[in-house]
Each structure stands twice: as C-alpha cells, then as structure tokens.
Amino acid sequence: MPEVIALRRKAVSETERHLFISGSVLETDWITKIPMSHKHHYLIICEGLLMYFSRDEVNRLFSVIAENFPHVELATDIIGRVFVKHSRRHPHIPKTQARLDWAIDHPDELKQFGIPLTISEHFSMLDRQKERLGWLNILRAIPLFGKLYQFVNFRFDTYPER
C-alpha cells in the first residue's frame, strides 16, 4: 500500500539492498522491481501477512517466490488453527473486520505445498517472551498454546537458472 510505504520511508531509510515496494504481494509485478542476480541471496520477510490469505493464495505466493528467486530465504510468522477458529473472540480483530484464513499448527505442514524446502529455524513466540510472561509461563507447558503463534525461517530448495 503506497501510504504504508510512505510512512515507512519516514522511519527507515531505503537502500540498494533494502527495498520498499508498494503493491499486492499476490500480484507478480513486484518481482520485476527487484534487481535479480543468481549470485545474490535474498531474504523475504512476510510478517503479519500470510494469515490473511487463503491456502491457495499462500501456495501461489510461495510458488512464485521459489520460481523467481535464486537462493531465497523466507521468514514468516504462522498462526495455529485454534487461533483462526477463535479469532472473532479477540478484542481487536473484529474491530478491523479482518478475516484470518490460513493457519498451520507446525511448519512441517509447509511441505504439503509440494515445493522443496528446508526449515532452518522454528520457535513458538511464547518461548521468546519468557521475561514478559511472568506467571503466564505456565502456558508454555501446554502444546496447544505453543501452536497459537510461531515463527519459521526456511529456504526453498529450488534454484532456477537465471
């Protein structure tokens, strides 16, 4: 969204290696705005994004990324199915009229898309919030809560010829 990019430019400087691209990630025109080189490694961050898409849209996005970027690593957050199921009970989500759709309970489910990938890092956000949680750390012992909000870093094992 152009207005989001404009606001971001006020806070963070854009560089040759750190690009701000306005547009829909579900379209493919954003790819043409990125200088491509078979020598470069790419990091794509999809934070706070994928949960709003359908499974087919996430699959299509991953396919486009895997086909167009040599040596790409993707970092994203994922939410669990229980989170989506009960998202209307969240105090803020209904106010935005947002609809959460895509959810997985474990990063291994990413392999169901049929795109070869390797998971390099995975953790529950609860594990990274130990100091802030205080007595609520007890929730970390319940597997269901660990699946609500996770982070995963992975690379596609497809290296197209460019």
mmCIF file of C-alpha atoms in Angstrom:
data_model
loop_
_atom_site.group_PDB
_atom_site.id
_atom_site.type_symbol
_atom_site.label_atom_id
_atom_site.label_comp_id
_atom_site.label_asym_id
_atom_site.label_seq_id
_atom_site.Cartn_x
_atom_site.Cartn_y
_atom_site.Cartn_z
ATOM 1 C CA MET A 1 0.000 0.000 0.000
ATOM 2 C CA PRO A 2 1.509 3.326 -1.035
ATOM 3 C CA GLU A 3 0.524 5.104 2.190
ATOM 4 C CA VAL A 4 2.231 2.446 4.308
ATOM 5 C CA ILE A 5 5.417 2.681 2.244
ATOM 6 C CA ALA A 6 5.385 6.493 2.554
ATOM 7 C CA LEU A 7 5.098 6.214 6.332
ATOM 8 C CA ARG A 8 7.847 3.590 6.435
ATOM 9 C CA ARG A 9 10.209 5.847 4.468
ATOM 10 C CA LYS A 10 9.867 8.462 7.219
ATOM 11 C CA ALA A 11 11.125 5.980 9.807
ATOM 12 C CA VAL A 12 13.589 3.794 7.886
ATOM 13 C CA SER A 13 15.964 4.594 5.059
ATOM 14 C CA GLU A 14 15.670 2.676 1.829
ATOM 15 C CA THR A 15 18.935 1.365 0.407
ATOM 16 C CA GLU A 16 20.087 -0.565 -2.634
ATOM 17 C CA ARG A 17 19.838 -3.775 -0.594
ATOM 18 C CA HIS A 18 16.743 -2.853 1.460
ATOM 19 C CA LEU A 19 13.900 -2.028 -0.917
ATOM 20 C CA PHE A 20 10.397 -0.811 -0.152
ATOM 21 C CA ILE A 21 7.998 -1.989 -2.811
ATOM 22 C CA SER A 22 4.388 -0.908 -2.865
ATOM 23 C CA GLY A 23 1.784 -3.256 -4.274
ATOM 24 C CA SER A 24 -0.010 -6.516 -3.712
ATOM 25 C CA VAL A 25 2.195 -9.467 -2.898
ATOM 26 C CA LEU A 26 -0.427 -11.631 -4.617
ATOM 27 C CA GLU A 27 0.346 -9.977 -7.940
ATOM 28 C CA THR A 28 3.655 -10.719 -9.632
ATOM 29 C CA ASP A 29 4.651 -7.241 -10.842
ATOM 30 C CA TRP A 30 6.599 -6.550 -7.622
ATOM 31 C CA ILE A 31 9.148 -9.158 -8.697
ATOM 32 C CA THR A 32 10.207 -7.038 -11.687
ATOM 33 C CA LYS A 33 11.127 -4.197 -9.312
ATOM 34 C CA ILE A 34 13.813 -6.277 -7.620
ATOM 35 C CA PRO A 35 17.259 -6.460 -9.250
ATOM 36 C CA MET A 36 17.899 -10.138 -9.911
ATOM 37 C CA SER A 37 21.214 -11.889 -9.775
ATOM 38 C CA HIS A 38 21.991 -15.565 -9.497
ATOM 39 C CA LYS A 39 24.910 -14.570 -7.243
ATOM 40 C CA HIS A 40 22.790 -12.833 -4.604
ATOM 41 C CA HIS A 41 20.956 -14.358 -1.711
ATOM 42 C CA TYR A 42 17.515 -12.984 -0.916
ATOM 43 C CA LEU A 43 15.640 -12.663 2.362
ATOM 44 C CA ILE A 44 11.906 -12.123 2.128
ATOM 45 C CA ILE A 45 10.057 -11.269 5.338
ATOM 46 C CA CYS A 46 6.327 -11.986 5.413
ATOM 47 C CA GLU A 47 5.440 -10.835 8.905
ATOM 48 C CA GLY A 48 1.795 -10.350 9.848
ATOM 49 C CA LEU A 49 0.695 -11.169 6.316
ATOM 50 C CA LEU A 50 0.062 -14.782 5.384
ATOM 51 C CA MET A 51 -2.715 -15.419 7.911
ATOM 52 C CA TYR A 52 -4.993 -13.119 5.898
ATOM 53 C CA PHE A 53 -4.649 -15.196 2.722
ATOM 54 C CA SER A 54 -6.294 -18.429 1.662
ATOM 55 C CA ARG A 55 -4.274 -21.633 1.453
ATOM 56 C CA ASP A 56 -4.301 -21.360 -2.360
ATOM 57 C CA GLU A 57 -3.016 -17.771 -2.227
ATOM 58 C CA VAL A 58 -0.171 -18.756 0.102
ATOM 59 C CA ASN A 59 0.666 -21.684 -2.175
ATOM 60 C CA ARG A 60 0.690 -19.422 -5.236
ATOM 61 C CA LEU A 61 2.878 -16.837 -3.461
ATOM 62 C CA PHE A 62 5.385 -19.477 -2.353
ATOM 63 C CA SER A 63 5.472 -20.940 -5.866
ATOM 64 C CA VAL A 64 6.157 -17.517 -7.400
ATOM 65 C CA ILE A 65 8.929 -16.809 -4.890
ATOM 66 C CA ALA A 66 10.542 -20.239 -5.348
ATOM 67 C CA GLU A 67 10.419 -19.944 -9.145
ATOM 68 C CA ASN A 68 11.791 -16.400 -9.357
ATOM 69 C CA PHE A 69 14.366 -16.033 -6.608
ATOM 70 C CA PRO A 70 17.598 -17.979 -6.575
ATOM 71 C CA HIS A 71 18.912 -18.651 -3.088
ATOM 72 C CA VAL A 72 15.907 -17.259 -1.230
ATOM 73 C CA GLU A 73 15.204 -17.490 2.458
ATOM 74 C CA LEU A 74 11.779 -16.644 3.805
ATOM 75 C CA ALA A 75 10.962 -15.559 7.348
ATOM 76 C CA THR A 76 7.359 -15.522 8.478
ATOM 77 C CA ASP A 77 5.068 -15.843 11.420
ATOM 78 C CA ILE A 78 2.383 -18.506 11.414
ATOM 79 C CA ILE A 79 -0.740 -18.879 13.476
ATOM 80 C CA GLY A 80 -2.420 -22.079 14.553
ATOM 81 C CA ARG A 81 -5.842 -23.309 13.519
ATOM 82 C CA VAL A 82 -7.259 -22.726 17.004
ATOM 83 C CA PHE A 83 -6.211 -19.073 16.750
ATOM 84 C CA VAL A 84 -8.148 -18.690 13.487
ATOM 85 C CA LYS A 85 -11.144 -20.589 14.828
ATOM 86 C CA HIS A 86 -11.446 -18.263 17.814
ATOM 87 C CA SER A 87 -10.173 -15.040 16.205
ATOM 88 C CA ARG A 88 -13.599 -13.366 16.477
ATOM 89 C CA ARG A 89 -13.235 -13.540 20.263
ATOM 90 C CA HIS A 90 -10.052 -11.466 20.112
ATOM 91 C CA PRO A 91 -10.782 -7.931 21.361
ATOM 92 C CA HIS A 92 -9.211 -6.173 18.349
ATOM 93 C CA ILE A 93 -9.626 -8.385 15.280
ATOM 94 C CA PRO A 94 -13.416 -7.927 14.904
ATOM 95 C CA LYS A 95 -12.978 -4.140 15.057
ATOM 96 C CA THR A 96 -10.805 -4.222 11.949
ATOM 97 C CA GLN A 97 -13.210 -6.506 10.079
ATOM 98 C CA ALA A 98 -10.179 -8.560 9.106
ATOM 99 C CA ARG A 99 -10.691 -12.230 8.396
ATOM 100 C CA LEU A 100 -7.952 -14.658 9.336
ATOM 101 C CA ASP A 101 -7.833 -17.611 6.977
ATOM 102 C CA TRP A 102 -4.573 -19.532 6.515
ATOM 103 C CA ALA A 103 -3.225 -21.365 9.529
ATOM 104 C CA ILE A 104 -0.957 -24.305 10.228
ATOM 105 C CA ASP A 105 -0.034 -25.914 13.514
ATOM 106 C CA HIS A 106 3.529 -26.892 12.605
ATOM 107 C CA PRO A 107 5.995 -25.655 9.963
ATOM 108 C CA ASP A 108 6.309 -29.167 8.519
ATOM 109 C CA GLU A 109 2.860 -28.541 7.031
ATOM 110 C CA LEU A 110 4.558 -26.105 4.629
ATOM 111 C CA LYS A 111 5.863 -29.163 2.795
ATOM 112 C CA GLN A 112 2.293 -30.024 1.753
ATOM 113 C CA PHE A 113 2.552 -27.323 -0.909
ATOM 114 C CA GLY A 114 4.898 -29.607 -2.822
ATOM 115 C CA ILE A 115 7.714 -27.064 -3.036
ATOM 116 C CA PRO A 116 11.033 -28.474 -1.781
ATOM 117 C CA LEU A 117 12.077 -26.513 1.298
ATOM 118 C CA THR A 118 14.306 -26.721 4.331
ATOM 119 C CA ILE A 119 13.270 -25.268 7.678
ATOM 120 C CA SER A 120 16.249 -23.576 9.326
ATOM 121 C CA GLU A 121 14.579 -22.098 12.405
ATOM 122 C CA HIS A 122 11.281 -22.569 14.187
ATOM 123 C CA PHE A 123 10.046 -21.470 17.589
ATOM 124 C CA SER A 124 6.898 -20.573 19.457
ATOM 125 C CA MET A 125 6.627 -16.891 20.240
ATOM 126 C CA LEU A 126 5.850 -17.903 23.824
ATOM 127 C CA ASP A 127 9.411 -19.204 24.096
ATOM 128 C CA ARG A 128 10.757 -15.767 23.162
ATOM 129 C CA GLN A 129 8.571 -13.939 25.676
ATOM 130 C CA LYS A 130 9.651 -15.669 28.898
ATOM 131 C CA GLU A 131 10.569 -12.479 30.756
ATOM 132 C CA ARG A 132 7.374 -10.681 29.785
ATOM 133 C CA LEU A 133 5.022 -13.565 30.580
ATOM 134 C CA GLY A 134 5.790 -13.891 34.276
ATOM 135 C CA TRP A 135 3.456 -16.437 35.863
ATOM 136 C CA LEU A 136 1.793 -16.992 32.463
ATOM 137 C CA ASN A 137 4.893 -19.006 31.510
ATOM 138 C CA ILE A 138 2.840 -21.987 32.640
ATOM 139 C CA LEU A 139 1.108 -21.732 29.241
ATOM 140 C CA ARG A 140 4.354 -22.764 27.555
ATOM 141 C CA ALA A 141 3.884 -26.254 29.012
ATOM 142 C CA ILE A 142 0.593 -26.694 27.126
ATOM 143 C CA PRO A 143 1.304 -27.670 23.480
ATOM 144 C CA LEU A 144 -1.876 -26.002 22.202
ATOM 145 C CA PHE A 145 -0.653 -22.577 23.321
ATOM 146 C CA GLY A 146 2.722 -23.097 21.670
ATOM 147 C CA LYS A 147 0.947 -23.567 18.338
ATOM 148 C CA LEU A 148 -1.031 -20.328 18.510
ATOM 149 C CA TYR A 149 1.726 -18.037 17.251
ATOM 150 C CA GLN A 150 5.040 -19.265 15.842
ATOM 151 C CA PHE A 151 7.949 -18.042 13.777
ATOM 152 C CA VAL A 152 9.576 -20.016 10.996
ATOM 153 C CA ASN A 153 12.572 -19.338 8.783
ATOM 154 C CA PHE A 154 13.024 -21.561 5.729
ATOM 155 C CA ARG A 155 14.588 -21.698 2.303
ATOM 156 C CA PHE A 156 13.214 -23.091 -0.887
ATOM 157 C CA ASP A 157 15.417 -25.802 -2.336
ATOM 158 C CA THR A 158 14.696 -24.730 -5.896
ATOM 159 C CA TYR A 159 17.362 -22.695 -7.609
ATOM 160 C CA PRO A 160 16.116 -21.573 -11.014
ATOM 161 C CA GLU A 161 18.516 -20.841 -13.824
ATOM 162 C CA ARG A 162 18.731 -17.088 -14.421
#
